[in-house]
Coordinates of C-alpha atoms in Angstrom, one line a residue:
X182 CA 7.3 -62.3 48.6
X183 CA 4.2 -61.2 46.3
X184 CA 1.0 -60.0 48.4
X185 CA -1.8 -61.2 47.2
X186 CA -4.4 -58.9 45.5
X187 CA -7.7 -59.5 44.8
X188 CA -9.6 -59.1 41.2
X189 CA -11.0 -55.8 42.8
X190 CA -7.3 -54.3 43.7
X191 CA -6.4 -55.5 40.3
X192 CA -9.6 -53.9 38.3
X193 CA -8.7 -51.3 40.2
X194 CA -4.9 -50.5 39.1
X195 CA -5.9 -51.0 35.9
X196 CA -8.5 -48.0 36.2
X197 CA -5.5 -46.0 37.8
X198 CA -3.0 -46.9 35.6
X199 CA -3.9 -44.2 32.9
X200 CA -4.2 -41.1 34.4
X201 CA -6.4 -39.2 32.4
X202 CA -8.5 -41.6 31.5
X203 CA -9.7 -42.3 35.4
X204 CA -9.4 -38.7 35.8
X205 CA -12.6 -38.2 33.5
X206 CA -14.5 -41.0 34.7
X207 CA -13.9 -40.6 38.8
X208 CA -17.5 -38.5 38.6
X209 CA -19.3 -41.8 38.3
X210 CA -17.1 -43.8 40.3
X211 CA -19.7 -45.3 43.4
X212 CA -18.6 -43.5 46.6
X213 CA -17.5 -46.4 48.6
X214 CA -14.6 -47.5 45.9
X215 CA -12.8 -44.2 46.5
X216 CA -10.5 -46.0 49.2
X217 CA -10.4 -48.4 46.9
X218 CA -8.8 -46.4 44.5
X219 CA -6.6 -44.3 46.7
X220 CA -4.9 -47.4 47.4
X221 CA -4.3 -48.7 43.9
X222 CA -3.2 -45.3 43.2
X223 CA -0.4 -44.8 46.0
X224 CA 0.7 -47.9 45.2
X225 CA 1.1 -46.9 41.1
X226 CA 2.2 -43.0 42.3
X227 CA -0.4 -41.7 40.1
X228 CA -0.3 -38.4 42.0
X229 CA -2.3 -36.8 39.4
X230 CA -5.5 -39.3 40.1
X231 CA -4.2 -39.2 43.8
X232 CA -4.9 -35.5 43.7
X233 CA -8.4 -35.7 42.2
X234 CA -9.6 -38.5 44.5
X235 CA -8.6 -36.2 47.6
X236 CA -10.3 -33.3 45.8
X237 CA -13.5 -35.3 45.4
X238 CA -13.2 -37.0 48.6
X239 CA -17.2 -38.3 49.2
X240 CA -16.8 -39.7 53.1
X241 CA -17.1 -38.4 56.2
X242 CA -13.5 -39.2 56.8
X243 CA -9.8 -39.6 55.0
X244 CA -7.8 -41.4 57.3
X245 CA -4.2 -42.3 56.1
X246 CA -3.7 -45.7 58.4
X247 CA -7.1 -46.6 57.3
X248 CA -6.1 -46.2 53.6
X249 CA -2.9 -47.6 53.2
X250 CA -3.0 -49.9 55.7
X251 CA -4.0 -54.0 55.7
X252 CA -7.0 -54.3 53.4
X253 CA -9.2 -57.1 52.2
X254 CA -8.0 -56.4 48.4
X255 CA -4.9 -55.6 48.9
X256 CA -3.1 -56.8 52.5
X257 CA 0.4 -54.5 52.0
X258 CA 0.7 -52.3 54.1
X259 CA 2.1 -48.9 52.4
X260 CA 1.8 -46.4 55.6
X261 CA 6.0 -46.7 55.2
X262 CA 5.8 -45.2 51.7
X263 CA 6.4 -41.8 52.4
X264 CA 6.7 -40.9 49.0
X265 CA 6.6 -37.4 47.9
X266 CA 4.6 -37.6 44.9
X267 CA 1.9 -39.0 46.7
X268 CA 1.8 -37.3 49.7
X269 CA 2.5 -34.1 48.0
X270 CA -0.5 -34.9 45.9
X271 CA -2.8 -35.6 48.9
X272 CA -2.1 -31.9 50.3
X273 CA -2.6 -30.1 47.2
X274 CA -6.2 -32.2 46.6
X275 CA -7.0 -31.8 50.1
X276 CA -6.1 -27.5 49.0
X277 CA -8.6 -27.9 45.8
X278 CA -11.4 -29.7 47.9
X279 CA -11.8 -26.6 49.7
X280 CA -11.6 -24.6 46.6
X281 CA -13.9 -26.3 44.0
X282 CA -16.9 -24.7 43.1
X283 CA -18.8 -28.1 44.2
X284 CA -21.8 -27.5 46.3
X285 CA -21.8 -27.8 50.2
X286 CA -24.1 -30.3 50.5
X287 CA -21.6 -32.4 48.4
X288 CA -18.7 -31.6 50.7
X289 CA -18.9 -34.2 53.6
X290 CA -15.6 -34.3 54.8
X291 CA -15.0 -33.7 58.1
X292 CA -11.4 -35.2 59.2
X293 CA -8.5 -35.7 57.7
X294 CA -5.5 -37.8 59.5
X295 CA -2.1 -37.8 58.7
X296 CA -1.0 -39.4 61.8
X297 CA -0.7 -42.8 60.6
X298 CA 2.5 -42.0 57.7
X299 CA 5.5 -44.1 59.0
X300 CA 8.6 -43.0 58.3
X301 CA 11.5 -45.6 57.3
X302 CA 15.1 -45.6 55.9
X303 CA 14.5 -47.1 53.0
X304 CA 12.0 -46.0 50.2
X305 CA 10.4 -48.6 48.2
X306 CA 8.3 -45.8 45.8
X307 CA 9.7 -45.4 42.1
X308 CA 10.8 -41.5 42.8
X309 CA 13.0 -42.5 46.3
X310 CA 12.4 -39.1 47.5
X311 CA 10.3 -39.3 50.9
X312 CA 8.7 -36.1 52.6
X313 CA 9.2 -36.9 56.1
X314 CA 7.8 -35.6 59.1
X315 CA 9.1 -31.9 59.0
X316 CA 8.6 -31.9 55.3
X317 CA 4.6 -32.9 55.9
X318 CA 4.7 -30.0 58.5
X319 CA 6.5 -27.4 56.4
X320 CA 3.5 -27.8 53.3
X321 CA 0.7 -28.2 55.5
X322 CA 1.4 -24.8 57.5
X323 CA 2.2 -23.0 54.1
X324 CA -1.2 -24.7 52.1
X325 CA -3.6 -23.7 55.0
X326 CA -1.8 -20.3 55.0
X327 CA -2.3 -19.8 51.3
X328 CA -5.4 -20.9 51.2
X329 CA -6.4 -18.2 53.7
X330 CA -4.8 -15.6 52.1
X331 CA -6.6 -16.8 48.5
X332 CA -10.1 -17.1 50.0
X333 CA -9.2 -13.5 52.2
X334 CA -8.1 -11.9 48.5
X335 CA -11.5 -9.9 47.1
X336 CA -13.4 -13.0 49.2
X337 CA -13.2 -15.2 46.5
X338 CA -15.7 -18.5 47.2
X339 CA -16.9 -17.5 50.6
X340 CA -18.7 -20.3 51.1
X341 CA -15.0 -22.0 51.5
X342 CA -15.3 -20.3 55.4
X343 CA -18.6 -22.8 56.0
X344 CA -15.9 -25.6 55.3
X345 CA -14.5 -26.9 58.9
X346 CA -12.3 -29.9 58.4
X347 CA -9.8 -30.9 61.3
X348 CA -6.7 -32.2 60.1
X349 CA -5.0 -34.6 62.3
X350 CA -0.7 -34.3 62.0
X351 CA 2.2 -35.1 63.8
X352 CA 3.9 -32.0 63.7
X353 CA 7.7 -31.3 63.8
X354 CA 9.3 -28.2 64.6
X355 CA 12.5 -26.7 64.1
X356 CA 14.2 -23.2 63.8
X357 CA 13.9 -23.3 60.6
X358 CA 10.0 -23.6 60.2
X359 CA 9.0 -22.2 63.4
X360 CA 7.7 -19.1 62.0
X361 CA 5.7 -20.8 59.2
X362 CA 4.1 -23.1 62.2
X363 CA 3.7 -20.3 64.3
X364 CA 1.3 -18.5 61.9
X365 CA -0.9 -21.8 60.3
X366 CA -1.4 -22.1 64.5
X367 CA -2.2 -18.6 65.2
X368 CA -4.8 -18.5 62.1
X369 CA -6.0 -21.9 62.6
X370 CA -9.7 -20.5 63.9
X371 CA -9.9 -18.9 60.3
X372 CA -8.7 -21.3 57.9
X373 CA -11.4 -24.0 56.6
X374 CA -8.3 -27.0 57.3
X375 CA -7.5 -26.8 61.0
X376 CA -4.3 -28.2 62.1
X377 CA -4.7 -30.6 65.1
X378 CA -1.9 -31.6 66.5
X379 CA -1.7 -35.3 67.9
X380 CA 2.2 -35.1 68.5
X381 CA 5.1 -32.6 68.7
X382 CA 8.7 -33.2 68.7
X383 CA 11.4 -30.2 68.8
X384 CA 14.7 -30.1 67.6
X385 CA 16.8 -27.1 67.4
X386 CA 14.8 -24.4 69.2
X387 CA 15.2 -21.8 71.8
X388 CA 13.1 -22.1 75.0
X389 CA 11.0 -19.1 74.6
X390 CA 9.7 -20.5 71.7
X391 CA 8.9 -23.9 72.1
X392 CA 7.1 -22.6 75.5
X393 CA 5.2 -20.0 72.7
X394 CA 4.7 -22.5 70.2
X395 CA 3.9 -25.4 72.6
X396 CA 0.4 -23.3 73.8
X397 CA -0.4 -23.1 70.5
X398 CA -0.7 -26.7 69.3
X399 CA -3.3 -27.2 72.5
X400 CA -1.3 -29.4 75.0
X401 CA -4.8 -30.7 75.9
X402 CA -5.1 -32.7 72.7
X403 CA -1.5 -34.0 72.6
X404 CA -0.8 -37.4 72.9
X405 CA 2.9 -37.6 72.3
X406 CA 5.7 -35.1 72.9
X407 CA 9.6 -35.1 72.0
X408 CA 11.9 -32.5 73.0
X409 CA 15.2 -34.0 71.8
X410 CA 18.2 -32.4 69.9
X411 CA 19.3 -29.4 71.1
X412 CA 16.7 -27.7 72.9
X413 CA 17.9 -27.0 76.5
X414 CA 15.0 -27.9 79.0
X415 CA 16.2 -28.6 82.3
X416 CA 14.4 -29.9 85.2
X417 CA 12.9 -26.1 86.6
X418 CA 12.0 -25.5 82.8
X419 CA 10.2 -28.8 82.7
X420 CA 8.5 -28.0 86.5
X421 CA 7.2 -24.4 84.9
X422 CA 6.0 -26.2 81.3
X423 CA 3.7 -28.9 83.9
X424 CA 2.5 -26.0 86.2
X425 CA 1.7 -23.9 83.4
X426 CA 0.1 -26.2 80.8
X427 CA -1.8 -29.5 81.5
X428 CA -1.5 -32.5 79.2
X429 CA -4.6 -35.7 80.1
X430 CA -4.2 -37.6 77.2
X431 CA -0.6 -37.4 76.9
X432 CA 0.6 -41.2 76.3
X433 CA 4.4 -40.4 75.6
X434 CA 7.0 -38.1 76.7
X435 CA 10.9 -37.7 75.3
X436 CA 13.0 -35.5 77.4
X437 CA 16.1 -34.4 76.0
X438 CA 19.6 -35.1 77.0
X439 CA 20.5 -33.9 81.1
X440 CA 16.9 -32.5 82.0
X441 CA 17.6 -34.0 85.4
X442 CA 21.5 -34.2 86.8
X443 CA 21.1 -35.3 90.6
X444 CA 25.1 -34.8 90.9
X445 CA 24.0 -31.0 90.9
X446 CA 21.2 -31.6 93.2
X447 CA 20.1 -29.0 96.1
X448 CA 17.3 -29.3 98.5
X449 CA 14.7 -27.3 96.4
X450 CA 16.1 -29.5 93.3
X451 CA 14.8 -32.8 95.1
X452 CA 11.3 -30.9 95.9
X453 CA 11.7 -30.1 92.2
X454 CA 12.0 -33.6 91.4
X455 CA 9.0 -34.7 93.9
X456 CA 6.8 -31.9 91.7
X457 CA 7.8 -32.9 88.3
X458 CA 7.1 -36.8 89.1
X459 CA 3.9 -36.0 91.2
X460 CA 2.4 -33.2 87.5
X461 CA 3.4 -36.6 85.5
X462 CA 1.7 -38.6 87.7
X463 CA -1.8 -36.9 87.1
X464 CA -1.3 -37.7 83.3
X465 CA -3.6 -41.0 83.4
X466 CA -2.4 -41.7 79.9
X467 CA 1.2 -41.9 79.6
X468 CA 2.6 -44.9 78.8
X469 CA 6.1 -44.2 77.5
X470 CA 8.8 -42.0 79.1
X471 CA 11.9 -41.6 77.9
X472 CA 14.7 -39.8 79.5
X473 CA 18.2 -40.5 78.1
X474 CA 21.8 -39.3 79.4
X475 CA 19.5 -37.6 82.7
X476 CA 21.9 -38.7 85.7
X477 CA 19.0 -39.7 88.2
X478 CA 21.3 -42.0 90.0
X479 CA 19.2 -43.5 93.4
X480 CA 16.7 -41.2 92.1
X481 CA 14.3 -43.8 89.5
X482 CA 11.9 -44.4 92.3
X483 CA 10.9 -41.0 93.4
X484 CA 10.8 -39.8 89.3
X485 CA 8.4 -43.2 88.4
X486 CA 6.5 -44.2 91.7
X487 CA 4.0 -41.3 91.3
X488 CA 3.1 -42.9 88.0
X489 CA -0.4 -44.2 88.2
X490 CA -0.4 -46.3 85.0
X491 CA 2.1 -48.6 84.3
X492 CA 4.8 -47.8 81.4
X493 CA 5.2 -49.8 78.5
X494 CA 8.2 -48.2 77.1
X495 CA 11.1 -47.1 79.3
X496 CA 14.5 -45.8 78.1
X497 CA 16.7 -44.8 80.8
X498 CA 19.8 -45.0 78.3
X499 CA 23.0 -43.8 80.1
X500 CA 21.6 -42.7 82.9
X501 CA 23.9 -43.8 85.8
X502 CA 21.1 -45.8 87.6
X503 CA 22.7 -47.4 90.8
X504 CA 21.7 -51.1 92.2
X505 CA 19.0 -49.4 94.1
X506 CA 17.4 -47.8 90.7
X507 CA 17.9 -51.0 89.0
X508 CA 15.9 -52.9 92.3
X509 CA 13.6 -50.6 92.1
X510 CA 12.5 -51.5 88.6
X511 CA 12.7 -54.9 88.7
X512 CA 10.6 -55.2 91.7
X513 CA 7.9 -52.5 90.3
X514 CA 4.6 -52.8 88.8
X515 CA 6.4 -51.3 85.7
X516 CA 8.0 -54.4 85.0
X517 CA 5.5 -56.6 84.3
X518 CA 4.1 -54.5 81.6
X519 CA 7.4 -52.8 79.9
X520 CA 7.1 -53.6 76.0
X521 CA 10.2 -51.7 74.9
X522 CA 13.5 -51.2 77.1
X523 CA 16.3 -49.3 77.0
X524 CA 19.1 -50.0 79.5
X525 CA 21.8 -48.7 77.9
X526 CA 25.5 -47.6 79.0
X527 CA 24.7 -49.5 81.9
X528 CA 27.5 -51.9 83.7
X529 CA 24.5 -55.0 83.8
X530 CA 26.7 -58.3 84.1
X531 CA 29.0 -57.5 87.3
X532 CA 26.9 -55.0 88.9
X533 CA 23.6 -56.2 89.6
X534 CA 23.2 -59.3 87.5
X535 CA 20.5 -60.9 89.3
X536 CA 18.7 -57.5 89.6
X537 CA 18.7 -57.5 86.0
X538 CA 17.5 -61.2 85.7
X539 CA 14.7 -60.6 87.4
X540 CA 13.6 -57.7 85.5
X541 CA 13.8 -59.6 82.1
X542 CA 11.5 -62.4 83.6
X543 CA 9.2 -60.2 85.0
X544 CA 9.1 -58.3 81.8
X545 CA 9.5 -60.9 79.2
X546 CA 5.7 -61.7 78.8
X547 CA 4.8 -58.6 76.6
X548 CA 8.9 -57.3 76.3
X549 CA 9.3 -56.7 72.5
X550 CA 12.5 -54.5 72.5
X551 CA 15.4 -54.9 74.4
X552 CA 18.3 -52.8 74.0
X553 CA 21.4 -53.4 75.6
X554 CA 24.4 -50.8 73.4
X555 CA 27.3 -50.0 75.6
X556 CA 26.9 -52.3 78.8
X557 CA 29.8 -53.9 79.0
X558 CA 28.7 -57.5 78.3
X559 CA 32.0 -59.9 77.6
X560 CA 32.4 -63.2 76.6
X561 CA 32.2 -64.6 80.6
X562 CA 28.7 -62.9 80.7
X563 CA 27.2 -64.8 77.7
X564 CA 25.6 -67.7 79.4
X565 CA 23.7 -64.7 81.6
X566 CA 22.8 -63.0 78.9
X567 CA 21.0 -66.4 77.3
X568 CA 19.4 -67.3 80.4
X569 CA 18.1 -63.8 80.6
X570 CA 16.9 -64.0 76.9
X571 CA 15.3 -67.2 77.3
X572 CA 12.1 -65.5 79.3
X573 CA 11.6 -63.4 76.2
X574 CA 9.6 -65.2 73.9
X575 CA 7.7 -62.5 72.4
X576 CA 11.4 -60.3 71.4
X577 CA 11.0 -58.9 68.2
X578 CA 14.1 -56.2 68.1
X579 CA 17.1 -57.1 70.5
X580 CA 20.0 -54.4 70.4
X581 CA 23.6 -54.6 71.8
X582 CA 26.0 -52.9 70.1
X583 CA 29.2 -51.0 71.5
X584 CA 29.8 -54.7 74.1
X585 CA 33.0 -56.2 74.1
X586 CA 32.0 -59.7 72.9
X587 CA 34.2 -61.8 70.3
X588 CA 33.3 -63.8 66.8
X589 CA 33.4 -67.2 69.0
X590 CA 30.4 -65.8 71.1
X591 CA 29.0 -63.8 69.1
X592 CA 28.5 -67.2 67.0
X593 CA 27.3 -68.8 70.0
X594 CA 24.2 -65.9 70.8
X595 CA 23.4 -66.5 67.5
X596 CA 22.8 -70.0 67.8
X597 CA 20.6 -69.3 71.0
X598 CA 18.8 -66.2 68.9
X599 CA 17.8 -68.4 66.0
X600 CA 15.6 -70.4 69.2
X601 CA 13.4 -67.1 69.6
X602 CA 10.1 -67.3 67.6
X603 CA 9.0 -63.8 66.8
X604 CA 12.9 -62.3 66.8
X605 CA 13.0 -59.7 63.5
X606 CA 15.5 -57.3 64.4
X607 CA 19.3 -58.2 65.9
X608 CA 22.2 -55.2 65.8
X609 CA 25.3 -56.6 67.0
X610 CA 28.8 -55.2 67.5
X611 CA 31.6 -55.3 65.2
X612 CA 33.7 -58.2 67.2
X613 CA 35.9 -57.2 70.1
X614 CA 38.8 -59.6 68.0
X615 CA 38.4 -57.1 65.0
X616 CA 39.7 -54.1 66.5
X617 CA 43.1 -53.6 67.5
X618 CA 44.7 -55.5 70.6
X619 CA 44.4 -52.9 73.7
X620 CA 41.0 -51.1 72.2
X621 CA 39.1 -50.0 75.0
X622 CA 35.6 -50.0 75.6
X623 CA 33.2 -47.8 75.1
X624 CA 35.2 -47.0 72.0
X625 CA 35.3 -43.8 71.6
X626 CA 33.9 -42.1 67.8
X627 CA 37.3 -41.4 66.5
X628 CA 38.7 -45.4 67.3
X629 CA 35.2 -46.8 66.0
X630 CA 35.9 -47.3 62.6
X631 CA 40.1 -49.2 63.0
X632 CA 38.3 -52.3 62.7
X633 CA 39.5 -55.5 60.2
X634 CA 36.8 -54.7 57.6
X635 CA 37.6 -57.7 56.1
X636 CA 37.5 -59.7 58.8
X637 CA 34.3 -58.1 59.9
X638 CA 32.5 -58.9 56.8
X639 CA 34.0 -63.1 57.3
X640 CA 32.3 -62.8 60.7
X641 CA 29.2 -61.3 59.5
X642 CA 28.5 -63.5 57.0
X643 CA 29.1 -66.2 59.2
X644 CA 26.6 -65.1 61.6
X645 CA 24.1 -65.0 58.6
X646 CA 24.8 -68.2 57.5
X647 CA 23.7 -69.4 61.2
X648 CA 20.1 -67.9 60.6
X649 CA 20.0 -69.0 57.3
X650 CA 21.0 -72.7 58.1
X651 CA 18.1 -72.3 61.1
X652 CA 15.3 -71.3 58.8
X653 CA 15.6 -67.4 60.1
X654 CA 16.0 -65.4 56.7
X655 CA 13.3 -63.2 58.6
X656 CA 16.3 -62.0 61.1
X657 CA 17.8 -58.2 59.6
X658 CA 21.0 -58.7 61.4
X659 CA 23.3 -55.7 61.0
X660 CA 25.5 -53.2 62.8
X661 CA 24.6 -49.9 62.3
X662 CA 28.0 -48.6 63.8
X663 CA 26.8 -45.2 64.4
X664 CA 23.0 -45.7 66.0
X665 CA 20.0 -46.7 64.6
X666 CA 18.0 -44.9 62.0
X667 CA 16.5 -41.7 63.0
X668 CA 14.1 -40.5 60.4
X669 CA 13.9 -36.8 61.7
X670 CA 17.1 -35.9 62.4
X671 CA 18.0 -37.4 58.8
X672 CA 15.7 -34.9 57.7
X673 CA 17.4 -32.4 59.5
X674 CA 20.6 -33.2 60.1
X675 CA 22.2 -30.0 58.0
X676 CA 20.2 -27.8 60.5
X677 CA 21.1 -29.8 63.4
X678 CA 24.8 -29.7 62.3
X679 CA 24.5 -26.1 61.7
X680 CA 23.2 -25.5 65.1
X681 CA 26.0 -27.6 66.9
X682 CA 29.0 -25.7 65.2
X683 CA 27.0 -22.5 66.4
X684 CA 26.4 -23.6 69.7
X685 CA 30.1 -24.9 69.5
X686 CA 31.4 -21.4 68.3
X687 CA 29.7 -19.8 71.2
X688 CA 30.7 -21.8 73.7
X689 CA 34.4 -21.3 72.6
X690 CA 34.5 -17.7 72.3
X691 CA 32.8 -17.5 76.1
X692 CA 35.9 -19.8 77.0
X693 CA 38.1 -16.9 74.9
X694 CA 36.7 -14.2 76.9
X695 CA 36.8 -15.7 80.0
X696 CA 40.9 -16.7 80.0
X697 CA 41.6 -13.3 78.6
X698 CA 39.7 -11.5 81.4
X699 CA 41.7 -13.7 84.1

């Protein structure tokens, strides 16, 4: 459906729409329609005008939610266009509004945020090439290094140094772009742009240097970190990182895969433990924790009772929590507030179904996510799962892929989901009647795709046809068989498949060594 634009938005575009033209004219454009402008340029990819807007910023401040977000004129919102051209286009004016040979008192710009780019699967700009997350990183470092080295060279335009604009980014670090990072960091006090980091995640680096590169970004200032594929934190590494470096404003922490395993627990492990959650306990801010395939079985309480402020996001995906853990949650002051869930790879219906109950109707006030993949929900379990559901009014995304459930019920949830008002998002698995007879669950990758296709596609459509018949055509129903979309490993999935078959490799050859030595 067409958004609306006003006469303003539309005056606008039209100015826009030929480049050189609105190039020659921005010098007596009023100040205050420069947002104006940016807008009805991203949305037209006129990165050339995009450019020369950013180099002639007038305001105190560019901020990229602000921008691109919900407006009077125009009520789109394009922070999900992370379109190259543009975005390019911003960095590179952003470069040349440090360079111009405008005078000071002209130059009012004093922050820039980046913060507010989403990143999404699909790509609605004209180019459909995105610059994600690590992309955004990668220029940034290399622009505010280049520009220092430019303004360094025979000190060209010193009075670039009396420049200080912060620019607010989300970084994302890799192996690959470390060393670029490391230096815009290291430099930052020099460099009229200074990076400020807001949030971190790392993928594919060694310890030593996310500890290095960690210090550099000023935890102090962070407000979200992710440590996720393939960097090997465990629990002591994790203890040392919250001893050595304090993080108050820090609202959300990812923890990669096994940075707690209680099977392996000692005495000093469980003092560990009681350290770890008593350091996370002093950040007043966080709000999100989550800490998939940890095993922390009868070990939830002691890791989240230390927390003073309760969570509103919780993923404890695959985790082996016991009916204790499970107790635990439900009956905490957690529950009440938890927005987004994740109980993954959890046995819910025969196990602790009334636990589970009891934390959905405690939670379902504010709950927003649910995600339920791999928890062994069958047909017998359906009318629990409904009752369960029922609480949740305010569900906007409700994941459950990987259960054994069949077209007949499947239908039947459907029915029930068409009944929840503000319900956007549904993943659902392929039917357990569309696999071969004996598949066993959870399917392992290899078996995953020996489904019916055809008989998939029947079902699907069926299931469509329910929402469609209820008025729903605002339900994306769909089965992404191998996970959700993950913008940033996308990005780097080459790297991240390099770095397994390495990691693979090594692992082998100790295995080698070790059978030849015995």
């Amino acid at each position: 459906r067409a958004t609306m634009k006003s006469l303003r938005f539309i005056s606008a575009e039209v100015f826009v729409s030929n480049a050189e033209s609105a190039r020659k004219r921005l010098g007596g454009v009023a100040h205050n329609l420069f947002p104006l402008l940016f807008k009805a340029s991203y949305l037209l990819e006129q990165g050339e005008v995009i450019h020369d807007l950013v180099e002639n910023w007038p305001l105190i401040d560019f901020n990229m939610r602000k921008l691109l977000g919900t407006t009077v004129d125009y009520q789109e919102d394009l922070s999900h266009r992370t379109c190259s051209v543009c975005l390019e286009s911003c960095l590179t004016g952003l470069r040349d509004y440090v360079l111009n040979r405008s005078s000071l008192y002209m130059k009012r710009l004093k922050v820039v945020d980046l913060t507010g780019i989403k990143d999404v699967e699909v790509q609605f700009c004209e180019c459909k090439k995105a610059m994600g997350r690590w992309a955004r990183t990668q220029m940034l470092s290399k622009i505010c290094l280049d520009l220092l080295a430019y303004l360094q060279q025979a000190h060209r335009n010193p009075d670039a140094f009396e420049i200080n604009i912060d620019v607010l980014i989300d970084l994302f670090v890799t192996e690959r772009n470390y060393e670029l990072v490391v230096q815009a960091l290291l430099k930052r006090c020099h460099c009229p742009l200074k990076i400020c980091c807001v949030a971190f995640r790392s993928d594919n680096l060694a310890l030593q240097k996310f500890f290095y590169i960690i210090k550099l970004t000023d935890p102090s200032s962070l407000r979200k970190l992710e440590i996720v594929h393939n960097v090997r934190l465990e629990m002591e590494h994790l203890e040392i990182l919250f001893n050595t470096m304090h993080f108050p404003l820090l609202m959300s922490l990812t923890l990669p895969a096994r940075t707690f395993n209680v099977r392996r627990f000692t005495a000093t492990d469980e003092q560990m433990l009681c350290n770890v959650a008593e350091k996370m306990g002093e950040m007043m801010q966080l709000t999100e924790l989550s800490v998939p395939y940890s095993i922390l079985t009868g070990r939830i309480q002691k890791l989240l009772s230390p927390l003073k402020t309760p969570l509103k996001m919780l993923d404890v995906s695959n985790c082996s929590l016991n009916l204790a853990d499970m107790d635990y949650l439900a009956s905490s002051f957690h529950a009440n507030h938890l927005e987004v869930l994740d109980l993954s790879g959890h046995d819910l219906s025969d196990i602790y179904p009334s636990i589970f109950l009891k934390l959905l109707r405690h939670s379902s006030p504010v709950l927003r996510s649910l995600t339920l993949e791999d928890c062994n929900i069958q047909d017998t379990h359906i009318n629990m799962l409904i009752l369960g559901l029922s609480f949740c009014q305010k569900l906007q995304e409700f994941k459950f892929l990987g259960n054994p459930l069949s077209s007949r019920t499947l239908k039947h949830l459907f029915t029930f989901l068409c009944e929840l008002p503000m319900l956007k998002i549904v993943e659902f698995p392929v039917p357990r009647d569309c696999y071969p007879v004996g598949i066993t669950y959870p399917i392992d990758d290899a078996s995953l795709c020996t489904y019916d296709h055809q008989k998939y596609e029947r079902v699907a459509e069926e299931l469509k046809l329910i929402l469609l018949r209820a008025n729903r055509e605002d339900v994306k129903a769909s089965t992404p068989l191998f996970g959700s979309y993950d913008a940033a490993v996308q990005e780097t999935n080459n790297e991240l498949g390099a770095c397994l078959i390495k990691s693979f490799k090594e692992t082998l050859e100790k295995f080698t060594t070790s059978l030849k030595m015995s």
